[in-house]
PDB file of C-alpha atoms in Angstrom:
ATOM      1  CA  MET A 209      29.365 114.389  91.440  1.00 37.00           C
ATOM      2  CA  SER A 210      27.371 117.412  90.093  1.00 42.00           C
ATOM      3  CA  ALA A 211      23.612 116.916  90.320  1.00 44.00           C
ATOM      4  CA  ALA A 212      23.731 117.958  86.641  1.00 49.00           C
ATOM      5  CA  ARG A 213      25.497 114.601  85.838  1.00 59.00           C
ATOM      6  CA  ALA A 214      23.607 112.621  88.318  1.00 90.00           C
ATOM      7  CA  GLY A 215      22.082 109.705  86.757  1.00 97.00           C
ATOM      8  CA  ALA A 216      18.528 108.699  85.170  1.00 98.00           C
ATOM      9  CA  VAL A 217      16.803 105.675  83.758  1.00 98.00           C
ATOM     10  CA  VAL A 218      14.127 106.192  81.058  1.00 98.00           C
ATOM     11  CA  THR A 219      11.941 102.780  80.416  1.00 98.00           C
ATOM     12  CA  GLY A 220      10.404 101.903  77.065  1.00 98.00           C
ATOM     13  CA  ALA A 221      12.278 104.640  76.175  1.00 98.00           C
ATOM     14  CA  GLY A 222      13.124 102.723  72.697  1.00 97.00           C
ATOM     15  CA  ARG A 223      11.289 105.225  70.800  1.00 95.00           C
ATOM     16  CA  GLY A 224       8.456 107.770  70.543  1.00 93.00           C
ATOM     17  CA  LEU A 225       7.768 109.543  74.319  1.00 96.00           C
ATOM     18  CA  GLY A 226       9.921 107.613  76.007  1.00 97.00           C
ATOM     19  CA  ARG A 227      12.991 108.466  73.580  1.00 98.00           C
ATOM     20  CA  LEU A 228      12.055 111.945  73.687  1.00 98.00           C
ATOM     21  CA  ILE A 229      12.015 111.916  77.998  1.00 98.00           C
ATOM     22  CA  ALA A 230      15.592 110.816  77.003  1.00 98.00           C
ATOM     23  CA  ALA A 231      16.296 113.323  74.795  1.00 98.00           C
ATOM     24  CA  ALA A 232      15.276 115.937  77.810  1.00 97.00           C
ATOM     25  CA  LEU A 233      17.306 114.802  80.161  1.00 97.00           C
ATOM     26  CA  VAL A 234      19.909 114.549  78.597  1.00 97.00           C
ATOM     27  CA  GLU A 235      19.748 118.042  77.398  1.00 96.00           C
ATOM     28  CA  ARG A 236      19.310 119.042  81.370  1.00 95.00           C
ATOM     29  CA  GLY A 237      22.560 117.132  81.650  1.00 94.00           C
ATOM     30  CA  HIS A 238      22.075 113.477  83.086  1.00 96.00           C
ATOM     31  CA  HIS A 239      23.811 110.779  82.335  1.00 96.00           C
ATOM     32  CA  VAL A 240      20.691 108.861  80.715  1.00 98.00           C
ATOM     33  CA  LEU A 241      20.070 105.219  80.386  1.00 98.00           C
ATOM     34  CA  VAL A 242      17.973 104.140  77.937  1.00 98.00           C
ATOM     35  CA  THR A 243      16.021 101.069  78.449  1.00 98.00           C
ATOM     36  CA  ASP A 244      13.792  98.922  76.609  1.00 98.00           C
ATOM     37  CA  VAL A 245      12.278  95.751  76.025  1.00 98.00           C
ATOM     38  CA  ASP A 246      13.466  95.829  72.275  1.00 98.00           C
ATOM     39  CA  GLU A 247      17.196  95.748  72.251  1.00 98.00           C
ATOM     40  CA  ALA A 248      17.421  96.796  69.565  1.00 98.00           C
ATOM     41  CA  ALA A 249      15.515 100.007  69.933  1.00 98.00           C
ATOM     42  CA  ALA A 250      16.828 100.560  73.024  1.00 98.00           C
ATOM     43  CA  ARG A 251      20.928 100.584  71.604  1.00 98.00           C
ATOM     44  CA  SER A 252      19.580 102.379  68.227  1.00 98.00           C
ATOM     45  CA  ALA A 253      17.919 104.985  70.610  1.00 98.00           C
ATOM     46  CA  ALA A 254      21.308 105.496  72.673  1.00 98.00           C
ATOM     47  CA  ALA A 255      23.284 105.966  69.517  1.00 97.00           C
ATOM     48  CA  GLY A 256      21.369 108.787  68.715  1.00 97.00           C
ATOM     49  CA  LEU A 257      20.825 110.573  71.711  1.00 97.00           C
ATOM     50  CA  GLY A 258      24.706 111.153  72.974  1.00 93.00           C
ATOM     51  CA  PRO A 259      27.965 109.977  74.570  1.00 89.00           C
ATOM     52  CA  ASP A 260      26.419 110.122  78.048  1.00 82.00           C
ATOM     53  CA  VAL A 261      23.749 107.703  77.125  1.00 96.00           C
ATOM     54  CA  SER A 262      23.731 103.953  77.477  1.00 98.00           C
ATOM     55  CA  TRP A 263      21.222 101.397  76.613  1.00 98.00           C
ATOM     56  CA  ALA A 264      19.556  98.364  78.973  1.00 98.00           C
ATOM     57  CA  ALA A 265      17.317  95.612  77.224  1.00 98.00           C
ATOM     58  CA  VAL A 266      14.643  95.572  80.370  1.00 98.00           C
ATOM     59  CA  ASP A 267      11.072  93.601  80.888  1.00 98.00           C
ATOM     60  CA  VAL A 268       9.956  95.926  83.513  1.00 98.00           C
ATOM     61  CA  ARG A 269       7.408  93.080  84.813  1.00 98.00           C
ATOM     62  CA  ASP A 270      10.927  91.578  85.320  1.00 98.00           C
ATOM     63  CA  ALA A 271      12.202  93.201  88.877  1.00 98.00           C
ATOM     64  CA  SER A 272      15.527  91.790  88.473  1.00 98.00           C
ATOM     65  CA  GLN A 273      16.261  93.403  85.672  1.00 98.00           C
ATOM     66  CA  VAL A 274      14.800  96.611  86.788  1.00 98.00           C
ATOM     67  CA  GLU A 275      17.294  96.334  89.753  1.00 98.00           C
ATOM     68  CA  ALA A 276      19.872  95.885  87.526  1.00 98.00           C
ATOM     69  CA  ALA A 277      19.499  98.348  84.859  1.00 98.00           C
ATOM     70  CA  ARG A 278      19.505 100.819  88.638  1.00 98.00           C
ATOM     71  CA  ASP A 279      22.798  99.389  89.797  1.00 98.00           C
ATOM     72  CA  ARG A 280      24.598  99.826  86.154  1.00 97.00           C
ATOM     73  CA  ALA A 281      22.783 103.580  85.982  1.00 97.00           C
ATOM     74  CA  VAL A 282      24.327 104.185  90.092  1.00 97.00           C
ATOM     75  CA  ALA A 283      27.916 103.212  88.931  1.00 96.00           C
ATOM     76  CA  GLU A 284      27.755 104.918  85.885  1.00 96.00           C
ATOM     77  CA  ALA A 285      26.316 108.242  87.387  1.00 96.00           C
ATOM     78  CA  GLY A 286      27.536 108.223  90.896  1.00 95.00           C
ATOM     79  CA  ARG A 287      24.014 108.415  91.827  1.00 96.00           C
ATOM     80  CA  LEU A 288      20.542 107.899  90.542  1.00 98.00           C
ATOM     81  CA  ASP A 289      18.419 111.254  89.907  1.00 97.00           C
ATOM     82  CA  VAL A 290      15.621 110.710  87.778  1.00 98.00           C
ATOM     83  CA  TRP A 291      13.149 107.657  87.402  1.00 98.00           C
ATOM     84  CA  VAL A 292      10.846 107.686  84.911  1.00 98.00           C
ATOM     85  CA  ASN A 293       8.315 104.899  84.282  1.00 98.00           C
ATOM     86  CA  ASN A 294       7.360 105.107  80.832  1.00 98.00           C
ATOM     87  CA  ALA A 295       6.734 101.915  79.957  1.00 98.00           C
ATOM     88  CA  GLY A 296       3.623 101.440  78.502  1.00 97.00           C
ATOM     89  CA  VAL A 297       0.525  98.473  76.485  1.00 96.00           C
ATOM     90  CA  LEU A 298      -2.194  99.626  74.774  1.00 94.00           C
ATOM     91  CA  VAL A 299      -4.638  96.272  73.352  1.00 94.00           C
ATOM     92  CA  THR A 300      -8.406  97.564  73.164  1.00 92.00           C
ATOM     93  CA  GLY A 301     -11.530  95.798  72.465  1.00 91.00           C
ATOM     94  CA  PRO A 302     -14.334  94.640  75.508  1.00 93.00           C
ATOM     95  CA  VAL A 303     -12.229  92.798  77.947  1.00 96.00           C
ATOM     96  CA  TRP A 304     -14.422  89.894  77.297  1.00 97.00           C
ATOM     97  CA  GLU A 305     -12.857  89.592  73.546  1.00 95.00           C
ATOM     98  CA  GLN A 306      -9.593  89.928  75.195  1.00 96.00           C
ATOM     99  CA  ALA A 307      -7.168  86.708  75.745  1.00 97.00           C
ATOM    100  CA  PRO A 308      -6.253  85.893  78.996  1.00 98.00           C
ATOM    101  CA  GLY A 309      -2.476  86.860  77.854  1.00 98.00           C
ATOM    102  CA  VAL A 310      -3.342  90.243  76.974  1.00 98.00           C
ATOM    103  CA  ARG A 311      -4.908  90.912  79.355  1.00 98.00           C
ATOM    104  CA  ARG A 312      -1.994  90.316  82.123  1.00 98.00           C
ATOM    105  CA  LEU A 313       0.732  91.466  79.514  1.00 98.00           C
ATOM    106  CA  MET A 314      -1.478  95.473  80.015  1.00 98.00           C
ATOM    107  CA  LEU A 315      -1.656  94.702  83.611  1.00 98.00           C
ATOM    108  CA  GLU A 316       2.270  93.811  84.619  1.00 98.00           C
ATOM    109  CA  VAL A 317       3.839  96.152  82.339  1.00 98.00           C
ATOM    110  CA  ASN A 318       1.797  98.963  83.101  1.00 98.00           C
ATOM    111  CA  ALA A 319       0.843  98.298  86.752  1.00 98.00           C
ATOM    112  CA  LEU A 320       3.454  96.178  88.038  1.00 98.00           C
ATOM    113  CA  GLY A 321       6.192  97.889  85.703  1.00 98.00           C
ATOM    114  CA  THR A 322       5.581 100.814  87.602  1.00 98.00           C
ATOM    115  CA  VAL A 323       6.011  99.717  90.823  1.00 98.00           C
ATOM    116  CA  ASN A 324       9.033  97.793  90.106  1.00 98.00           C
ATOM    117  CA  GLY A 325      10.758 100.883  89.026  1.00 98.00           C
ATOM    118  CA  THR A 326       9.348 102.811  91.638  1.00 98.00           C
ATOM    119  CA  VAL A 327      11.013 100.360  94.365  1.00 98.00           C
ATOM    120  CA  ALA A 328      14.263  99.882  92.455  1.00 98.00           C
ATOM    121  CA  ALA A 329      14.664 103.551  92.484  1.00 98.00           C
ATOM    122  CA  ILE A 330      13.800 104.366  96.184  1.00 98.00           C
ATOM    123  CA  GLU A 331      16.336 101.424  97.349  1.00 98.00           C
ATOM    124  CA  ALA A 332      18.691 103.951  95.517  1.00 98.00           C
ATOM    125  CA  MET A 333      16.781 106.854  95.953  1.00 98.00           C
ATOM    126  CA  ARG A 334      17.257 107.089  99.816  1.00 95.00           C
ATOM    127  CA  GLY A 335      20.069 109.217 101.627  1.00 92.00           C
ATOM    128  CA  THR A 336      20.955 110.915  98.298  1.00 94.00           C
ATOM    129  CA  GLY A 337      16.934 111.954  97.207  1.00 97.00           C
ATOM    130  CA  GLY A 338      15.605 111.767  93.614  1.00 98.00           C
ATOM    131  CA  HIS A 339      12.643 112.088  91.797  1.00 98.00           C
ATOM    132  CA  ILE A 340      10.593 109.589  90.159  1.00 98.00           C
ATOM    133  CA  VAL A 341       8.219 110.841  87.343  1.00 98.00           C
ATOM    134  CA  ASN A 342       5.304 107.783  86.524  1.00 98.00           C
ATOM    135  CA  ILE A 343       3.868 108.422  82.839  1.00 98.00           C
ATOM    136  CA  VAL A 344       0.441 106.825  83.417  1.00 97.00           C
ATOM    137  CA  SER A 345      -2.868 108.348  81.573  1.00 95.00           C
ATOM    138  CA  LEU A 346      -6.677 110.142  82.141  1.00 93.00           C
ATOM    139  CA  ALA A 347      -7.140 106.970  81.853  1.00 92.00           C
ATOM    140  CA  GLY A 348      -6.157 106.557  85.528  1.00 95.00           C
ATOM    141  CA  LEU A 349      -8.710 108.589  86.108  1.00 93.00           C
ATOM    142  CA  THR A 350     -11.987 108.244  84.031  1.00 88.00           C
ATOM    143  CA  PRO A 351     -13.720 105.161  82.934  1.00 85.00           C
ATOM    144  CA  VAL A 352     -12.896 104.194  79.410  1.00 87.00           C
ATOM    145  CA  PRO A 353     -14.776 102.337  77.232  1.00 87.00           C
ATOM    146  CA  GLY A 354     -12.943  99.804  74.809  1.00 89.00           C
ATOM    147  CA  GLU A 355     -10.078  99.637  77.113  1.00 92.00           C
ATOM    148  CA  ALA A 356     -11.114  98.654  80.336  1.00 95.00           C
ATOM    149  CA  VAL A 357      -8.352  96.903  81.183  1.00 97.00           C
ATOM    150  CA  TYR A 358      -6.090  99.699  80.297  1.00 96.00           C
ATOM    151  CA  ALA A 359      -7.581 101.293  82.081  1.00 96.00           C
ATOM    152  CA  ALA A 360      -7.071  99.210  85.594  1.00 98.00           C
ATOM    153  CA  SER A 361      -3.536  99.084  85.228  1.00 98.00           C
ATOM    154  CA  LYS A 362      -3.178 103.097  84.829  1.00 98.00           C
ATOM    155  CA  HIS A 363      -5.930 103.377  87.817  1.00 97.00           C
ATOM    156  CA  ALA A 364      -3.549 101.051  89.701  1.00 98.00           C
ATOM    157  CA  ALA A 365      -0.189 103.354  88.438  1.00 98.00           C
ATOM    158  CA  ILE A 366      -1.592 106.223  89.737  1.00 97.00           C
ATOM    159  CA  GLY A 367      -3.144 104.939  93.574  1.00 98.00           C
ATOM    160  CA  PHE A 368       0.308 102.860  93.910  1.00 98.00           C
ATOM    161  CA  SER A 369       2.146 106.022  93.044  1.00 98.00           C
ATOM    162  CA  LEU A 370       0.204 108.323  95.067  1.00 98.00           C
ATOM    163  CA  SER A 371       0.211 105.789  98.145  1.00 98.00           C
ATOM    164  CA  THR A 372       3.905 105.388  98.040  1.00 98.00           C
ATOM    165  CA  LEU A 373       4.164 109.000  97.894  1.00 98.00           C
ATOM    166  CA  ALA A 374       2.387 109.267 101.618  1.00 98.00           C
ATOM    167  CA  ASP A 375       4.219 106.419 102.727  1.00 98.00           C
ATOM    168  CA  LEU A 376       7.620 107.754 102.054  1.00 98.00           C
ATOM    169  CA  ARG A 377       6.811 111.676 103.348  1.00 98.00           C
ATOM    170  CA  LEU A 378       5.381 109.278 106.858  1.00 98.00           C
ATOM    171  CA  ALA A 379       8.342 107.035 106.731  1.00 97.00           C
ATOM    172  CA  GLY A 380      10.113 110.971 106.843  1.00 97.00           C
ATOM    173  CA  PHE A 381      11.130 110.512 103.445  1.00 97.00           C
ATOM    174  CA  THR A 382      11.243 113.858 102.261  1.00 97.00           C
ATOM    175  CA  GLU A 383      14.287 113.969  99.681  1.00 97.00           C
ATOM    176  CA  ILE A 384      11.912 111.706  96.749  1.00 98.00           C
ATOM    177  CA  ASP A 385       9.354 112.897  94.718  1.00 98.00           C
ATOM    178  CA  ILE A 386       7.258 111.344  93.328  1.00 98.00           C
ATOM    179  CA  SER A 387       4.999 112.788  89.989  1.00 98.00           C
ATOM    180  CA  CYS A 388       2.909 111.429  87.981  1.00 98.00           C
ATOM    181  CA  VAL A 389       1.727 112.899  84.514  1.00 98.00           C
ATOM    182  CA  CYS A 390      -1.628 112.170  82.809  1.00 96.00           C
ATOM    183  CA  PRO A 391      -2.248 112.802  79.110  1.00 94.00           C
ATOM    184  CA  ASP A 392      -4.732 112.144  77.177  1.00 88.00           C
ATOM    185  CA  GLY A 393      -4.459 110.252  73.706  1.00 83.00           C
ATOM    186  CA  ILE A 394      -0.613 111.264  72.637  1.00 85.00           C
ATOM    187  CA  TRP A 395      -0.189 110.509  68.726  1.00 77.00           C
ATOM    188  CA  THR A 396       2.890 107.948  69.418  1.00 76.00           C
ATOM    189  CA  PRO A 397       3.119 104.975  67.996  1.00 73.00           C
ATOM    190  CA  MET A 398       0.684 103.585  70.483  1.00 70.00           C
ATOM    191  CA  LEU A 399      -1.955 105.476  68.994  1.00 76.00           C
ATOM    192  CA  HIS A 400      -0.429 105.089  65.109  1.00 73.00           C
ATOM    193  CA  ASP A 401      -2.173 101.603  64.384  1.00 78.00           C
ATOM    194  CA  LYS A 402      -5.532 102.541  66.234  1.00 82.00           C
ATOM    195  CA  LEU A 403      -7.245 105.070  63.653  1.00 85.00           C
ATOM    196  CA  ASP A 404      -9.014 101.827  62.368  1.00 85.00           C
ATOM    197  CA  ASP A 405      -9.864 101.024  65.317  1.00 84.00           C
ATOM    198  CA  PRO A 406     -13.544 101.672  67.032  1.00 87.00           C
ATOM    199  CA  ALA A 407     -12.892 100.494  70.162  1.00 83.00           C
ATOM    200  CA  SER A 408     -10.039 103.436  70.500  1.00 83.00           C
ATOM    201  CA  ALA A 409     -12.470 106.248  69.566  1.00 84.00           C
ATOM    202  CA  LEU A 410     -12.253 107.295  73.278  1.00 78.00           C
ATOM    203  CA  SER A 411      -8.830 108.454  72.614  1.00 81.00           C
ATOM    204  CA  PHE A 412      -9.231 110.302  69.876  1.00 84.00           C
ATOM    205  CA  SER A 413     -11.852 112.638  71.690  1.00 81.00           C
ATOM    206  CA  GLY A 414     -10.442 115.136  72.677  1.00 75.00           C
ATOM    207  CA  LYS A 415      -7.149 117.259  71.688  1.00 74.00           C
ATOM    208  CA  LEU A 416      -4.489 114.641  70.248  1.00 79.00           C
ATOM    209  CA  LEU A 417      -1.370 115.700  71.833  1.00 89.00           C
ATOM    210  CA  GLU A 418       2.517 116.432  70.568  1.00 91.00           C
ATOM    211  CA  PRO A 419       4.412 113.681  72.406  1.00 94.00           C
ATOM    212  CA  GLU A 420       6.837 117.421  72.990  1.00 96.00           C
ATOM    213  CA  GLU A 421       3.889 118.662  74.835  1.00 96.00           C
ATOM    214  CA  VAL A 422       4.092 115.526  77.409  1.00 97.00           C
ATOM    215  CA  VAL A 423       7.678 115.907  77.201  1.00 98.00           C
ATOM    216  CA  ALA A 424       7.976 119.939  78.337  1.00 98.00           C
ATOM    217  CA  ALA A 425       4.969 118.605  81.199  1.00 97.00           C
ATOM    218  CA  VAL A 426       7.393 116.095  82.173  1.00 98.00           C
ATOM    219  CA  ARG A 427      10.250 118.990  81.977  1.00 98.00           C
ATOM    220  CA  LYS A 428       8.050 121.509  84.482  1.00 98.00           C
ATOM    221  CA  VAL A 429       7.376 118.377  87.139  1.00 98.00           C
ATOM    222  CA  LEU A 430      11.283 117.860  87.279  1.00 97.00           C
ATOM    223  CA  ASP A 431      11.328 121.060  88.389  1.00 97.00           C
ATOM    224  CA  ARG A 432       8.852 121.211  89.962  1.00 97.00           C
ATOM    225  CA  PRO A 433       7.169 117.827  91.838  1.00 98.00           C
ATOM    226  CA  ARG A 434       3.788 117.508  91.728  1.00 97.00           C
ATOM    227  CA  PRO A 435       1.559 114.337  92.387  1.00 97.00           C
ATOM    228  CA  VAL A 436      -0.547 114.555  89.567  1.00 97.00           C
ATOM    229  CA  THR A 437      -0.652 116.638  86.235  1.00 96.00           C
ATOM    230  CA  THR A 438      -3.424 116.320  83.812  1.00 95.00           C
ATOM    231  CA  LEU A 439      -3.073 117.190  80.126  1.00 93.00           C
ATOM    232  CA  PRO A 440      -4.223 119.515  78.994  1.00 86.00           C
ATOM    233  CA  ARG A 441      -5.717 120.631  81.881  1.00 85.00           C
ATOM    234  CA  GLY A 442      -9.660 121.542  80.888  1.00 80.00           C
ATOM    235  CA  ARG A 443      -9.737 117.987  80.158  1.00 76.00           C
ATOM    236  CA  GLY A 444      -8.500 116.928  83.088  1.00 74.00           C
ATOM    237  CA  ALA A 445     -11.103 118.423  85.377  1.00 81.00           C
ATOM    238  CA  GLN A 446     -13.752 116.866  82.895  1.00 78.00           C
ATOM    239  CA  VAL A 447     -12.701 113.722  83.459  1.00 81.00           C
ATOM    240  CA  ARG A 448     -12.312 113.925  87.392  1.00 80.00           C
ATOM    241  CA  LEU A 449     -15.281 115.487  87.190  1.00 76.00           C
ATOM    242  CA  ALA A 450     -16.919 112.374  85.694  1.00 76.00           C
ATOM    243  CA  ASP A 451     -15.178 110.112  87.873  1.00 77.00           C
ATOM    244  CA  ALA A 452     -17.392 112.038  90.931  1.00 79.00           C
ATOM    245  CA  PHE A 453     -19.921 111.985  89.062  1.00 78.00           C
ATOM    246  CA  PRO A 454     -20.169 108.234  87.670  1.00 79.00           C
ATOM    247  CA  ARG A 455     -23.634 108.130  86.936  1.00 78.00           C
ATOM    248  CA  PHE A 456     -23.122 111.677  84.619  1.00 75.00           C
ATOM    249  CA  GLY A 457     -20.027 110.709  82.913  1.00 76.00           C
ATOM    250  CA  LEU A 458     -21.412 107.281  82.172  1.00 80.00           C
ATOM    251  CA  ARG A 459     -24.019 109.235  80.261  1.00 80.00           C
ATOM    252  CA  ALA A 460     -21.486 111.638  78.999  1.00 78.00           C
ATOM    253  CA  LEU A 461     -19.447 108.665  77.145  1.00 80.00           C
ATOM    254  CA  PRO A 462     -21.676 108.117  74.062  1.00 84.00           C
ATOM    255  CA  TRP A 463     -21.004 111.838  72.859  1.00 80.00           C
ATOM    256  CA  ALA A 464     -17.581 111.917  73.421  1.00 82.00           C
ATOM    257  CA  VAL A 465     -17.129 107.753  71.840  1.00 84.00           C
ATOM    258  CA  ALA A 466     -18.881 109.451  68.881  1.00 87.00           C
ATOM    259  CA  ARG A 467     -17.356 113.035  68.754  1.00 84.00           C
ATOM    260  CA  GLY A 468     -13.634 110.454  69.055  1.00 83.00           C
ATOM    261  CA  THR A 469     -15.007 108.105  66.109  1.00 89.00           C
ATOM    262  CA  ARG A 470     -15.592 111.891  63.794  1.00 89.00           C
ATOM    263  CA  VAL A 471     -12.139 112.403  64.359  1.00 84.00           C
ATOM    264  CA  GLN A 472     -10.725 108.868  63.553  1.00 83.00           C
ATOM    265  CA  ARG A 473     -12.727 108.969  60.032  1.00 88.00           C
ATOM    266  CA  ARG A 474     -11.261 112.119  59.741  1.00 86.00           C
ATOM    267  CA  MET A 475      -7.796 111.582  60.217  1.00 84.00           C
ATOM    268  CA  ARG A 476      -8.111 108.282  58.133  1.00 84.00           C
ATOM    269  CA  ALA A 477      -9.585 110.435  55.083  1.00 87.00           C
ATOM    270  CA  GLU A 478      -6.550 112.189  55.451  1.00 85.00           C
ATOM    271  CA  ARG A 479      -3.505 109.786  55.931  1.00 80.00           C
ATOM    272  CA  ASP A 480      -5.920 107.862  52.647  1.00 85.00           C
ATOM    273  CA  GLY A 481      -5.479 111.056  50.757  1.00 81.00           C
ATOM    274  CA  GLY A 482      -1.692 111.409  51.579  1.00 70.00           C
ATOM    275  CA  SER A 483      -1.426 107.948  50.190  1.00 58.00           C
ATOM    276  CA  ARG A 484      -2.948 108.363  47.745  1.00 49.00           C
ATOM    277  CA  GLY A 485      -1.663 111.712  46.534  1.00 54.00           C
ATOM    278  CA  GLY A 486       1.971 110.499  47.459  1.00 48.00           C
TER     279      GLY A 486
END
């Protein structure tokens, strides 16, 4: 089977960014398996992406479901070439105000889900090669007020990804790559309902990315693997600086939150004005 027809799996691909990444992989000639915890969304996305796209309802917290998706992708395409861990959950607010189940959900979907997908993919890629792309976040590189558990889950995801890449290289597996894509806030369904949420202000403090910009970054790392890609690059440099000097970063956070709050206010005004105009 040619490389162009190798299998690809995208988690959380029923809508938003995941669906667009799946579409990009279809364009590259992959047989794509769309997975989502929402069965109807997965089915609908697959139907709209073409005949070489299948679907499966998968809860990434369940390793057995993730492994079954991997086995199906291999059975349908002959081998697994690309696995994209995109599924994610964001609930905002101070950690002491969040229910234990909410905290557990974010940690398990964002961190354990990435672990489950990566391990499943590695087991299929040993001997044939492949590329694992983990959609992380700038929240994996810096403190994020209002999103403490989310940031913790993303720090875990990037720490796991880079450590596993190191383990692969030390074990002599040079044919498997892991790339982390760490975007700033993306205008996807994850943020669509956060305009009225003050705890989400930091997500609006930088350049709000369009999903297509993140998809373009995924395309780039598929052509040229890179352990960490930050979007936008300048924003990535800022958060790394803040992480290197935590006292400086913490002092700068009120300014960033105020900026994000202004952006939320402007976007709310545009939204409400458009609603009245309609």
